Short mmCIF file of C-alpha atoms in Angstrom, two decimals:
data_model
loop_
_atom_site.label_atom_id
_atom_site.label_comp_id
_atom_site.label_asym_id
_atom_site.label_seq_id
_atom_site.Cartn_x
_atom_site.Cartn_y
_atom_site.Cartn_z
CA UNK A 1 40.38 52.12 -13.93
CA UNK A 2 38.86 50.03 -16.74
CA UNK A 3 42.17 48.61 -18.07
CA UNK A 4 41.69 50.33 -21.44
CA UNK A 5 44.94 50.80 -23.41
CA UNK A 6 46.37 54.30 -23.45
CA UNK A 7 46.58 54.28 -27.26
CA UNK A 8 42.77 54.43 -27.24
CA UNK A 9 43.07 58.25 -27.26
CA UNK A 10 44.42 58.00 -30.83
CA UNK A 11 41.60 55.80 -32.13
CA UNK A 12 39.23 57.50 -34.53
CA UNK A 13 36.07 55.98 -33.04
CA UNK A 14 36.96 57.15 -29.54
CA UNK A 15 37.84 60.64 -30.78
CA UNK A 16 34.60 60.83 -32.76
CA UNK A 17 32.54 59.77 -29.72
CA UNK A 18 34.05 62.49 -27.52
CA UNK A 19 33.62 65.03 -30.32
CA UNK A 20 29.90 64.21 -30.43
CA UNK A 21 29.71 64.66 -26.64
CA UNK A 22 31.48 68.02 -26.70
CA UNK A 23 33.07 69.43 -29.90
CA UNK A 24 35.10 71.92 -27.86
CA UNK A 25 36.81 69.30 -25.70
CA UNK A 26 40.54 68.89 -26.38
CA UNK A 27 41.51 65.25 -25.97
CA UNK A 28 44.86 64.73 -24.16
CA UNK A 29 47.62 63.22 -26.24
CA UNK A 30 49.14 59.82 -25.65
CA UNK A 31 52.36 61.41 -24.34
CA UNK A 32 50.36 63.53 -21.88
CA UNK A 33 48.77 60.36 -20.53
CA UNK A 34 52.19 58.86 -19.84
CA UNK A 35 53.08 62.04 -17.97
CA UNK A 36 49.83 62.15 -16.05
CA UNK A 37 49.74 58.51 -14.91
CA UNK A 38 52.72 58.87 -12.52
CA UNK A 39 50.97 61.90 -10.97
CA UNK A 40 47.76 59.90 -10.45
CA UNK A 41 49.86 57.04 -9.08
CA UNK A 42 51.57 59.33 -6.54
CA UNK A 43 48.26 60.90 -5.47
CA UNK A 44 46.63 57.49 -4.95
CA UNK A 45 49.67 56.20 -3.12
CA UNK A 46 49.69 59.26 -0.80
CA UNK A 47 46.00 58.69 -0.08
CA UNK A 48 46.60 55.08 0.97
CA UNK A 49 49.61 56.06 3.09
CA UNK A 50 47.42 58.67 4.79
CA UNK A 51 44.95 55.94 5.77
CA UNK A 52 47.80 53.89 7.21
CA UNK A 53 49.25 56.68 9.38
CA UNK A 54 47.67 55.19 12.52
CA UNK A 55 49.87 52.10 12.03
CA UNK A 56 47.09 49.51 12.33
CA UNK A 57 47.71 45.79 12.51
CA UNK A 58 47.72 44.44 8.97
CA UNK A 59 48.18 41.22 7.05
CA UNK A 60 49.61 40.59 3.59
CA UNK A 61 49.26 38.15 0.73
CA UNK A 62 51.77 37.63 -2.06
CA UNK A 63 52.20 35.52 -5.17
CA UNK A 64 54.35 35.28 -8.32
CA UNK A 65 53.30 35.54 -11.97
CA UNK A 66 55.14 35.20 -15.27
CA UNK A 67 53.90 37.39 -18.14
CA UNK A 68 53.73 36.62 -21.85
CA UNK A 69 57.15 38.24 -22.23
CA UNK A 70 58.63 35.84 -19.61
CA UNK A 71 58.96 38.64 -17.06
CA UNK A 72 58.31 37.69 -13.44
CA UNK A 73 56.17 39.89 -11.21
CA UNK A 74 55.47 39.72 -7.48
CA UNK A 75 52.14 41.03 -6.21
CA UNK A 76 51.62 42.19 -2.64
CA UNK A 77 48.24 43.03 -1.12
CA UNK A 78 47.43 44.41 2.32
CA UNK A 79 44.39 43.98 4.56
CA UNK A 80 43.57 45.79 7.79
CA UNK A 81 40.59 46.77 9.90
CA UNK A 82 39.83 50.49 9.98
CA UNK A 83 38.76 52.56 12.98
CA UNK A 84 35.16 52.18 11.82
CA UNK A 85 35.58 48.39 11.84
CA UNK A 86 35.57 47.93 8.07
CA UNK A 87 37.90 45.39 6.47
CA UNK A 88 39.96 47.37 3.97
CA UNK A 89 42.11 45.84 1.23
CA UNK A 90 44.71 47.57 -0.95
CA UNK A 91 47.10 46.37 -3.63
CA UNK A 92 50.60 47.58 -2.76
CA UNK A 93 51.94 46.83 -6.21
CA UNK A 94 53.02 44.31 -8.80
CA UNK A 95 56.78 44.76 -8.90
CA UNK A 96 59.18 43.09 -11.30
CA UNK A 97 61.38 40.31 -9.92
CA UNK A 98 64.57 40.06 -11.94
CA UNK A 99 66.24 37.29 -9.95
CA UNK A 100 65.78 33.57 -9.38
CA UNK A 101 62.76 32.64 -7.29
CA UNK A 102 64.78 31.72 -4.24
CA UNK A 103 63.54 32.20 -0.70
CA UNK A 104 66.16 34.90 -0.11
CA UNK A 105 65.13 36.93 -3.17
CA UNK A 106 61.41 36.66 -2.32
CA UNK A 107 62.00 37.80 1.25
CA UNK A 108 64.19 40.68 0.10
CA UNK A 109 61.65 41.86 -2.49
CA UNK A 110 58.80 41.62 0.02
CA UNK A 111 60.65 43.55 2.73
CA UNK A 112 61.66 46.21 0.20
CA UNK A 113 57.99 46.66 -0.73
CA UNK A 114 57.00 47.09 2.94
CA UNK A 115 59.87 49.51 3.51
CA UNK A 116 58.86 51.44 0.39
CA UNK A 117 55.39 51.88 1.92
CA UNK A 118 56.89 52.76 5.33
CA UNK A 119 55.04 49.87 6.97
CA UNK A 120 56.19 48.65 10.37
CA UNK A 121 56.84 44.94 9.93
CA UNK A 122 56.28 44.44 13.67
CA UNK A 123 52.60 45.34 13.09
CA UNK A 124 52.16 42.61 10.45
CA UNK A 125 49.82 39.96 11.87
CA UNK A 126 50.60 37.37 9.20
CA UNK A 127 51.32 36.69 5.55
CA UNK A 128 49.32 34.27 3.38
CA UNK A 129 50.84 32.48 0.39
CA UNK A 130 50.56 29.16 -1.38
CA UNK A 131 52.47 26.11 -0.21
CA UNK A 132 55.51 26.51 -2.46
CA UNK A 133 58.72 25.57 -0.66
CA UNK A 134 60.39 28.90 -1.44
CA UNK A 135 57.44 30.78 0.10
CA UNK A 136 57.49 28.71 3.29
CA UNK A 137 61.23 29.25 3.69
CA UNK A 138 61.11 32.95 2.74
CA UNK A 139 58.50 33.83 5.37
CA UNK A 140 59.38 31.37 8.11
CA UNK A 141 60.44 34.27 10.37
CA UNK A 142 56.91 35.71 10.19
CA UNK A 143 53.50 34.30 10.97
CA UNK A 144 52.96 32.33 7.76
CA UNK A 145 49.52 31.03 6.76
CA UNK A 146 49.03 28.51 3.93
CA UNK A 147 46.33 29.40 1.43
CA UNK A 148 43.13 27.45 2.25
CA UNK A 149 42.13 27.17 -1.40
CA UNK A 150 45.56 25.85 -2.37
CA UNK A 151 45.50 23.28 0.43
CA UNK A 152 42.08 22.04 -0.67
CA UNK A 153 43.25 21.90 -4.30
CA UNK A 154 46.29 19.80 -3.39
CA UNK A 155 44.20 17.52 -1.16
CA UNK A 156 41.62 16.81 -3.86
CA UNK A 157 44.39 16.22 -6.40
CA UNK A 158 45.69 13.43 -4.14
CA UNK A 159 42.37 11.68 -4.70
CA UNK A 160 42.31 12.44 -8.43
CA UNK A 161 45.83 11.02 -8.77
CA UNK A 162 44.67 7.53 -7.77
CA UNK A 163 45.60 5.35 -10.77
CA UNK A 164 42.07 4.18 -11.46
CA UNK A 165 40.65 7.69 -11.27
CA UNK A 166 43.39 9.43 -13.25
CA UNK A 167 43.14 6.87 -16.05
CA UNK A 168 39.38 7.40 -16.40
CA UNK A 169 39.77 11.20 -16.32
CA UNK A 170 42.43 10.99 -19.01
CA UNK A 171 40.06 9.03 -21.27
CA UNK A 172 37.26 11.49 -20.49
CA UNK A 173 39.45 14.41 -21.60
CA UNK A 174 40.01 12.69 -24.93
CA UNK A 175 36.27 12.20 -25.34
CA UNK A 176 35.56 15.87 -24.62
CA UNK A 177 38.42 16.99 -26.89
CA UNK A 178 36.86 15.00 -29.73
CA UNK A 179 33.79 17.26 -29.46
CA UNK A 180 35.50 20.57 -28.76
CA UNK A 181 37.90 20.16 -31.71
CA UNK A 182 35.34 18.95 -34.24
CA UNK A 183 32.71 21.41 -35.52
CA UNK A 184 30.79 18.46 -37.01
CA UNK A 185 30.52 16.63 -33.68
CA UNK A 186 29.59 19.89 -31.94
CA UNK A 187 26.71 20.42 -34.38
CA UNK A 188 25.58 16.81 -33.92
CA UNK A 189 25.70 17.24 -30.14
CA UNK A 190 23.50 20.34 -30.31
CA UNK A 191 20.99 18.58 -32.59
CA UNK A 192 20.90 15.47 -30.40
CA UNK A 193 20.32 17.62 -27.28
CA UNK A 194 17.17 19.00 -28.92
CA UNK A 195 16.03 15.56 -30.03
CA UNK A 196 16.46 14.09 -26.54
CA UNK A 197 15.23 17.22 -24.70
CA UNK A 198 18.55 17.47 -22.92
CA UNK A 199 19.85 20.78 -21.48
CA UNK A 200 21.64 22.89 -24.09
CA UNK A 201 24.99 22.82 -22.28
CA UNK A 202 28.47 22.58 -23.74
CA UNK A 203 30.96 20.03 -22.51
CA UNK A 204 33.61 21.37 -20.13
CA UNK A 205 37.34 20.70 -20.24
CA UNK A 206 39.16 20.92 -16.92
CA UNK A 207 42.08 23.17 -15.98
CA UNK A 208 45.03 21.69 -14.07
CA UNK A 209 45.22 24.63 -11.64
CA UNK A 210 41.66 24.30 -10.34
CA UNK A 211 40.36 20.99 -8.99
CA UNK A 212 36.74 22.11 -9.17
CA UNK A 213 37.08 22.36 -12.96
CA UNK A 214 37.65 18.58 -12.96
CA UNK A 215 34.48 18.20 -10.89
CA UNK A 216 32.60 20.48 -13.32
CA UNK A 217 33.90 18.40 -16.25
CA UNK A 218 32.69 15.15 -14.68
CA UNK A 219 29.33 16.61 -13.62
CA UNK A 220 28.64 18.06 -17.08
CA UNK A 221 29.60 14.83 -18.85
CA UNK A 222 27.31 12.74 -16.63
CA UNK A 223 24.52 15.20 -17.39
CA UNK A 224 25.15 14.84 -21.14
CA UNK A 225 26.18 11.17 -21.05
CA UNK A 226 23.15 9.90 -22.99
CA UNK A 227 23.55 12.57 -25.66
CA UNK A 228 27.31 12.06 -26.06
CA UNK A 229 27.01 8.29 -26.33
CA UNK A 230 24.16 8.64 -28.85
CA UNK A 231 26.28 10.90 -31.08
CA UNK A 232 29.32 8.63 -30.93
CA UNK A 233 27.23 5.50 -31.60
CA UNK A 234 26.12 6.85 -34.99
CA UNK A 235 29.64 6.70 -36.43
CA UNK A 236 31.64 3.48 -36.04
CA UNK A 237 34.90 5.47 -36.48
CA UNK A 238 34.03 7.49 -33.38
CA UNK A 239 33.48 4.54 -31.06
CA UNK A 240 37.00 4.73 -29.62
CA UNK A 241 36.33 7.75 -27.36
CA UNK A 242 33.05 6.30 -26.12
CA UNK A 243 33.30 5.71 -22.34
CA UNK A 244 32.99 2.20 -20.94
CA UNK A 245 30.45 1.21 -18.30
CA UNK A 246 33.24 0.80 -15.75
CA UNK A 247 34.39 4.36 -16.54
CA UNK A 248 30.90 5.69 -15.88
CA UNK A 249 30.89 3.97 -12.48
CA UNK A 250 34.19 5.62 -11.56
CA UNK A 251 32.96 9.04 -12.74
CA UNK A 252 29.79 8.70 -10.65
CA UNK A 253 31.96 7.91 -7.62
CA UNK A 254 34.16 10.94 -8.30
CA UNK A 255 31.08 13.15 -8.53
CA UNK A 256 29.61 11.76 -5.31
CA UNK A 257 32.84 12.33 -3.35
CA UNK A 258 33.64 15.80 -4.70
CA UNK A 259 30.14 17.27 -4.86
CA UNK A 260 29.92 18.10 -1.11
CA UNK A 261 33.33 19.83 -1.31
CA UNK A 262 32.56 22.08 -4.28
CA UNK A 263 31.06 24.97 -2.21
CA UNK A 264 34.30 25.29 -0.23
CA UNK A 265 36.52 26.11 -3.20
CA UNK A 266 36.00 29.87 -3.29
CA UNK A 267 34.33 30.27 0.11
CA UNK A 268 37.29 32.10 1.67
CA UNK A 269 38.47 34.02 -1.38
CA UNK A 270 36.68 37.29 -0.56
CA UNK A 271 38.28 40.53 0.62
CA UNK A 272 35.23 42.19 2.22
CA UNK A 273 34.76 39.90 5.20
CA UNK A 274 36.91 38.11 7.75
CA UNK A 275 38.07 34.68 6.58
CA UNK A 276 40.73 33.21 8.91
CA UNK A 277 38.20 32.62 11.70
CA UNK A 278 36.09 30.55 9.28
CA UNK A 279 38.82 28.00 8.50
CA UNK A 280 38.13 25.71 11.49
CA UNK A 281 34.34 25.60 10.90
CA UNK A 282 34.90 24.81 7.23
CA UNK A 283 37.48 22.13 8.05
CA UNK A 284 35.04 20.56 10.51
CA UNK A 285 32.39 20.41 7.80
CA UNK A 286 34.84 19.03 5.22
CA UNK A 287 35.90 16.24 7.58
CA UNK A 288 32.22 15.47 8.20
CA UNK A 289 31.69 15.17 4.44
CA UNK A 290 34.70 12.84 4.22
CA UNK A 291 33.52 10.45 6.93
CA UNK A 292 33.04 6.89 5.69
CA UNK A 293 29.53 5.60 5.10
CA UNK A 294 28.35 2.04 4.78
CA UNK A 295 27.22 2.62 1.21
CA UNK A 296 30.66 3.88 0.12
CA UNK A 297 32.51 1.77 -2.41
CA UNK A 298 36.16 0.89 -1.92
CA UNK A 299 37.16 3.63 -4.38
CA UNK A 300 35.05 6.24 -2.56
CA UNK A 301 36.63 5.31 0.76
CA UNK A 302 40.10 5.54 -0.75
CA UNK A 303 39.40 8.98 -2.24
CA UNK A 304 37.97 10.29 1.02
CA UNK A 305 40.91 8.88 2.94
CA UNK A 306 43.44 10.59 0.66
CA UNK A 307 41.76 13.99 1.00
CA UNK A 308 41.28 13.67 4.75
CA UNK A 309 44.87 12.55 5.35
CA UNK A 310 46.38 15.40 3.34
CA UNK A 311 44.26 18.14 4.93
CA UNK A 312 44.94 16.71 8.39
CA UNK A 313 48.67 16.82 7.65
CA UNK A 314 48.53 20.41 6.36
CA UNK A 315 46.74 21.72 9.45
CA UNK A 316 48.55 19.59 12.01
CA UNK A 317 51.24 22.21 12.67
CA UNK A 318 50.96 23.39 16.29
CA UNK A 319 51.73 27.04 15.53
CA UNK A 320 49.14 27.15 12.74
CA UNK A 321 46.53 25.41 14.91
CA UNK A 322 47.15 27.96 17.67
CA UNK A 323 46.71 30.85 15.24
CA UNK A 324 43.49 29.40 13.80
CA UNK A 325 42.10 28.79 17.29
CA UNK A 326 42.96 32.37 18.30
CA UNK A 327 41.19 33.87 15.29
CA UNK A 328 38.17 31.59 15.81
CA UNK A 329 38.02 32.45 19.51
CA UNK A 330 37.94 36.16 18.66
CA UNK A 331 35.03 35.60 16.26
CA UNK A 332 31.81 35.90 18.34
CA UNK A 333 30.07 33.51 15.93
CA UNK A 334 32.30 30.51 16.68
CA UNK A 335 34.05 31.23 20.00
CA UNK A 336 32.36 28.34 21.83
CA UNK A 337 31.65 25.83 19.06
CA UNK A 338 34.90 25.37 17.18
CA UNK A 339 37.76 26.37 19.52
CA UNK A 340 39.63 23.31 20.79
CA UNK A 341 42.55 25.16 22.47
CA UNK A 342 40.64 27.80 24.40
CA UNK A 343 42.86 27.80 27.51
CA UNK A 344 45.98 27.92 25.36
CA UNK A 345 44.52 30.84 23.41
CA UNK A 346 43.74 32.75 26.59
CA UNK A 347 47.21 32.13 27.96
CA UNK A 348 48.77 33.24 24.69
CA UNK A 349 46.77 36.47 24.61
CA UNK A 350 47.56 37.10 28.26
CA UNK A 351 51.28 36.64 27.60
CA UNK A 352 51.01 39.01 24.67
CA UNK A 353 49.35 41.64 26.84
CA UNK A 354 52.12 41.36 29.40
CA UNK A 355 54.72 41.59 26.66
CA UNK A 356 53.22 44.66 25.04
CA UNK A 357 52.57 46.28 28.41
CA UNK A 358 51.66 49.93 28.38
CA UNK A 359 51.76 50.15 24.58
CA UNK A 360 48.76 47.83 24.20
CA UNK A 361 46.86 49.61 26.97
CA UNK A 362 47.35 52.91 25.15
CA UNK A 363 46.00 51.42 21.94
CA UNK A 364 42.98 50.02 23.77
CA UNK A 365 42.21 53.35 25.40
CA UNK A 366 42.37 55.11 22.03
CA UNK A 367 39.89 52.63 20.60
CA UNK A 368 37.46 52.95 23.50
CA UNK A 369 37.76 56.75 23.31
CA UNK A 370 35.43 56.82 20.33
CA UNK A 371 37.57 58.86 17.91
CA UNK A 372 35.82 60.09 14.83
CA UNK A 373 36.70 58.17 11.71
CA UNK A 374 35.97 58.23 8.02
CA UNK A 375 34.08 55.42 6.39
CA UNK A 376 36.39 53.76 3.93
CA UNK A 377 33.96 51.33 2.40
CA UNK A 378 30.19 51.40 2.70
CA UNK A 379 28.97 48.39 4.65
CA UNK A 380 27.08 45.86 2.58
CA UNK A 381 24.31 43.88 4.19
CA UNK A 382 23.67 41.60 1.24
CA UNK A 383 23.97 37.94 2.15
CA UNK A 384 26.81 36.09 0.47
CA UNK A 385 27.55 32.41 -0.05
CA UNK A 386 30.05 32.20 2.80
CA UNK A 387 27.47 33.42 5.34
CA UNK A 388 24.92 30.86 4.18
CA UNK A 389 27.56 28.13 4.27
CA UNK A 390 28.74 29.07 7.76
CA UNK A 391 25.15 29.35 8.99
CA UNK A 392 24.38 25.79 7.90
CA UNK A 393 27.63 24.54 9.49
CA UNK A 394 26.85 26.34 12.76
CA UNK A 395 23.36 24.83 12.85
CA UNK A 396 24.63 21.33 12.06
CA UNK A 397 27.26 21.55 14.81
CA UNK A 398 24.65 22.56 17.38
CA UNK A 399 22.28 19.81 16.25
CA UNK A 400 24.99 17.23 16.81
CA UNK A 401 25.39 18.61 20.32
CA UNK A 402 29.17 18.25 20.19
CA UNK A 403 31.16 20.08 22.81
CA UNK A 404 34.60 21.26 21.77
CA UNK A 405 37.00 20.13 24.45
CA UNK A 406 40.05 22.05 25.56
CA UNK A 407 43.34 20.30 24.94
CA UNK A 408 45.33 22.50 27.28
CA UNK A 409 47.03 20.88 30.23
CA UNK A 410 47.38 24.04 32.29
CA UNK A 411 45.14 25.09 35.16
CA UNK A 412 42.21 27.44 34.48
CA UNK A 413 43.12 31.10 34.54
CA UNK A 414 41.86 33.22 37.41
CA UNK A 415 39.44 36.02 36.66
CA UNK A 416 42.00 38.65 37.69
CA UNK A 417 44.47 37.39 35.10
CA UNK A 418 41.96 37.21 32.26
CA UNK A 419 42.85 40.65 30.89
CA UNK A 420 40.97 42.51 33.64
CA UNK A 421 38.01 40.18 33.45
CA UNK A 422 37.48 40.53 29.71
CA UNK A 423 37.88 36.81 29.14
CA UNK A 424 35.18 36.17 31.74
CA UNK A 425 32.77 38.75 30.29
CA UNK A 426 33.38 37.59 26.73
CA UNK A 427 32.91 33.95 27.69
CA UNK A 428 29.48 34.69 29.20
CA UNK A 429 28.27 36.38 26.02
CA UNK A 430 26.30 34.05 23.72
CA UNK A 431 27.46 33.21 20.22
CA UNK A 432 25.84 35.26 17.49
CA UNK A 433 24.40 33.99 14.23
CA UNK A 434 26.86 32.93 11.53
CA UNK A 435 25.18 35.40 9.18
CA UNK A 436 26.08 38.33 11.46
CA UNK A 437 29.17 40.42 10.81
CA UNK A 438 31.79 39.84 13.55
CA UNK A 439 33.35 43.26 12.91
CA UNK A 440 30.01 44.98 13.53
CA UNK A 441 29.75 43.02 16.78
CA UNK A 442 33.18 44.23 17.90
CA UNK A 443 32.30 47.79 16.91
CA UNK A 444 29.36 47.59 19.32
CA UNK A 445 31.25 45.86 22.16
CA UNK A 446 34.73 47.40 21.92
CA UNK A 447 33.96 49.67 24.86
CA UNK A 448 33.20 46.65 27.05
CA UNK A 449 36.15 44.61 25.75
CA UNK A 450 38.83 47.15 24.77
CA UNK A 451 41.86 44.86 24.86
CA UNK A 452 40.18 41.90 23.21
CA UNK A 453 38.90 44.25 20.52
CA UNK A 454 42.52 45.20 19.76
CA UNK A 455 43.40 41.54 19.41
CA UNK A 456 40.40 41.18 17.09
CA UNK A 457 41.82 43.91 14.87
CA UNK A 458 45.11 42.03 14.82
CA UNK A 459 43.89 38.51 14.05
CA UNK A 460 40.62 38.96 12.14
CA UNK A 461 42.37 40.97 9.41
CA UNK A 462 44.45 37.95 8.36
CA UNK A 463 43.41 36.42 5.03
CA UNK A 464 42.83 32.67 4.85
CA UNK A 465 43.49 32.66 1.11
CA UNK A 466 45.99 34.31 -1.24
CA UNK A 467 43.30 34.86 -3.88
CA UNK A 468 43.59 38.64 -3.62
CA UNK A 469 47.17 38.45 -4.95
CA UNK A 470 46.11 36.03 -7.67
CA UNK A 471 43.37 38.43 -8.76
CA UNK A 472 46.02 41.11 -9.23
CA UNK A 473 47.54 38.95 -11.95
CA UNK A 474 44.20 38.75 -13.74
CA UNK A 475 44.42 42.53 -13.97
CA UNK A 476 48.06 42.33 -15.04
CA UNK A 477 47.09 39.90 -17.80
CA UNK A 478 44.86 42.57 -19.36
CA UNK A 479 47.61 45.16 -19.14
CA UNK A 480 50.55 43.09 -20.39
CA UNK A 481 48.72 42.10 -23.56
CA UNK A 482 50.41 41.15 -26.85
CA UNK A 483 49.86 44.69 -28.12
CA UNK A 484 51.45 46.20 -25.02
CA UNK A 485 54.28 43.73 -24.46
CA UNK A 486 56.87 46.53 -24.60
CA UNK A 487 55.70 48.17 -21.38
CA UNK A 488 58.45 48.53 -18.80
CA UNK A 489 58.10 46.77 -15.45
CA UNK A 490 57.75 50.18 -13.78
CA UNK A 491 54.82 51.10 -16.03
CA UNK A 492 53.20 47.69 -15.43
CA UNK A 493 53.52 48.22 -11.67
CA UNK A 494 51.88 51.67 -11.91
CA UNK A 495 49.05 50.55 -14.18
CA UNK A 496 48.23 47.45 -12.12
CA UNK A 497 48.35 49.50 -8.92
CA UNK A 498 45.91 52.07 -10.34
CA UNK A 499 43.60 49.46 -11.86
CA UNK A 500 43.31 47.71 -8.48
CA UNK A 501 43.04 50.80 -6.24
CA UNK A 502 41.74 53.79 -8.20
CA UNK A 503 38.04 52.97 -7.91
CA UNK A 504 38.27 52.54 -4.14
CA UNK A 505 40.44 55.65 -3.84
CA UNK A 506 37.76 57.65 -5.67
CA UNK A 507 35.14 56.39 -3.22
CA UNK A 508 37.32 57.38 -0.30
CA UNK A 509 37.88 60.91 -1.54
#
């Protein structure tokens, strides 16, 4: 549960601590732990399978990771909405991938994992991955969703790759490296911060995999610009990394363009709230931030244009736009403000009802029957950053008084065809606050809107980001450490699975 190595049971300090707690306690041996872990794994796995016996709609995320020993692992996570309208997330495993990373091998490994868990692939609402070509090809037969965070990262990198910007950032990295690699300069920086009453902050070096680290690097340097230049000016030999005035102008432009986008980086990375229905509101706000202003310099306009063009291209796919509009329509917070294909969404849901026929009606009747259910995760009413962000976006949209037009060319649907009037009833209901939980709203109104509530279970469980799979690899990094590099792939899979799921499994039981 805490990612502590198994050999800890042989450490003298650990043994002495337990002896002080209870001298009569017999500490299990290391070999016993290796025998016991598979039993705990099987018990936890059976518990998760038990919670999936109702065959709910679910979504998946997946990603690849290479360990220190050059072994490749594939993580798979699952999200679904429980009977009590809680968004539940489980890690299905971190299995070894001993083949080339081709689309065929990824698809085969993924389907084997679903089959191993006895999951009906027809109930999978969608799968979220990054934009790698092999991922897109591997899951083209399913409803594939590109990771929102990855799209934003690639879009911002288009702006950072502008020759003038990339050259200045390259020189800035050399300046920061001069301080981070020199204890003498670091001491002088600390002293100069005290002399100039500047914040006692260290300089930040960016990471290539996260665009916001480049923004943090620029922001921190501009904060410490006076201090850095003062330290470098004292030694003629250190003048070479000193930034030029033209470089400072470029960095200030980079900060001004990227600052409004920084809150969106991790906005949709959570696993405890619905995220796919928030993509369109966030995109609307991003495009508002990227609109040209009269005070913008030529460089600022070019950067904004690059980001806007790339994001527009990524979300221009008709199938993806339809899916995003469907999820947004089924979110009572945004059903009127941000849905541009409302008639198309209604027609699509109506066609789906006709296709599913009696099966969907049976599911809806079971939901409206009020079956007793077990709480899987206690609901948390604490406000998070995403709710505040969405609330400000919702208020700004209403202040602008913009009406989202329908782009459908078909005639309006009659009330009799609108899933027994549910479309009509749902359309007359007002939007709720962006800080409200849409799942709690559906829990209250599922009796009035039984079939739409089933569609909400299907579409609101889809993740907008693949961050949950990436977090699995953070856990795997602790487990596949240099001192435990000889662990087999099977043991790694078990330990990662337990580290990700055991705490939640304990809460459930």
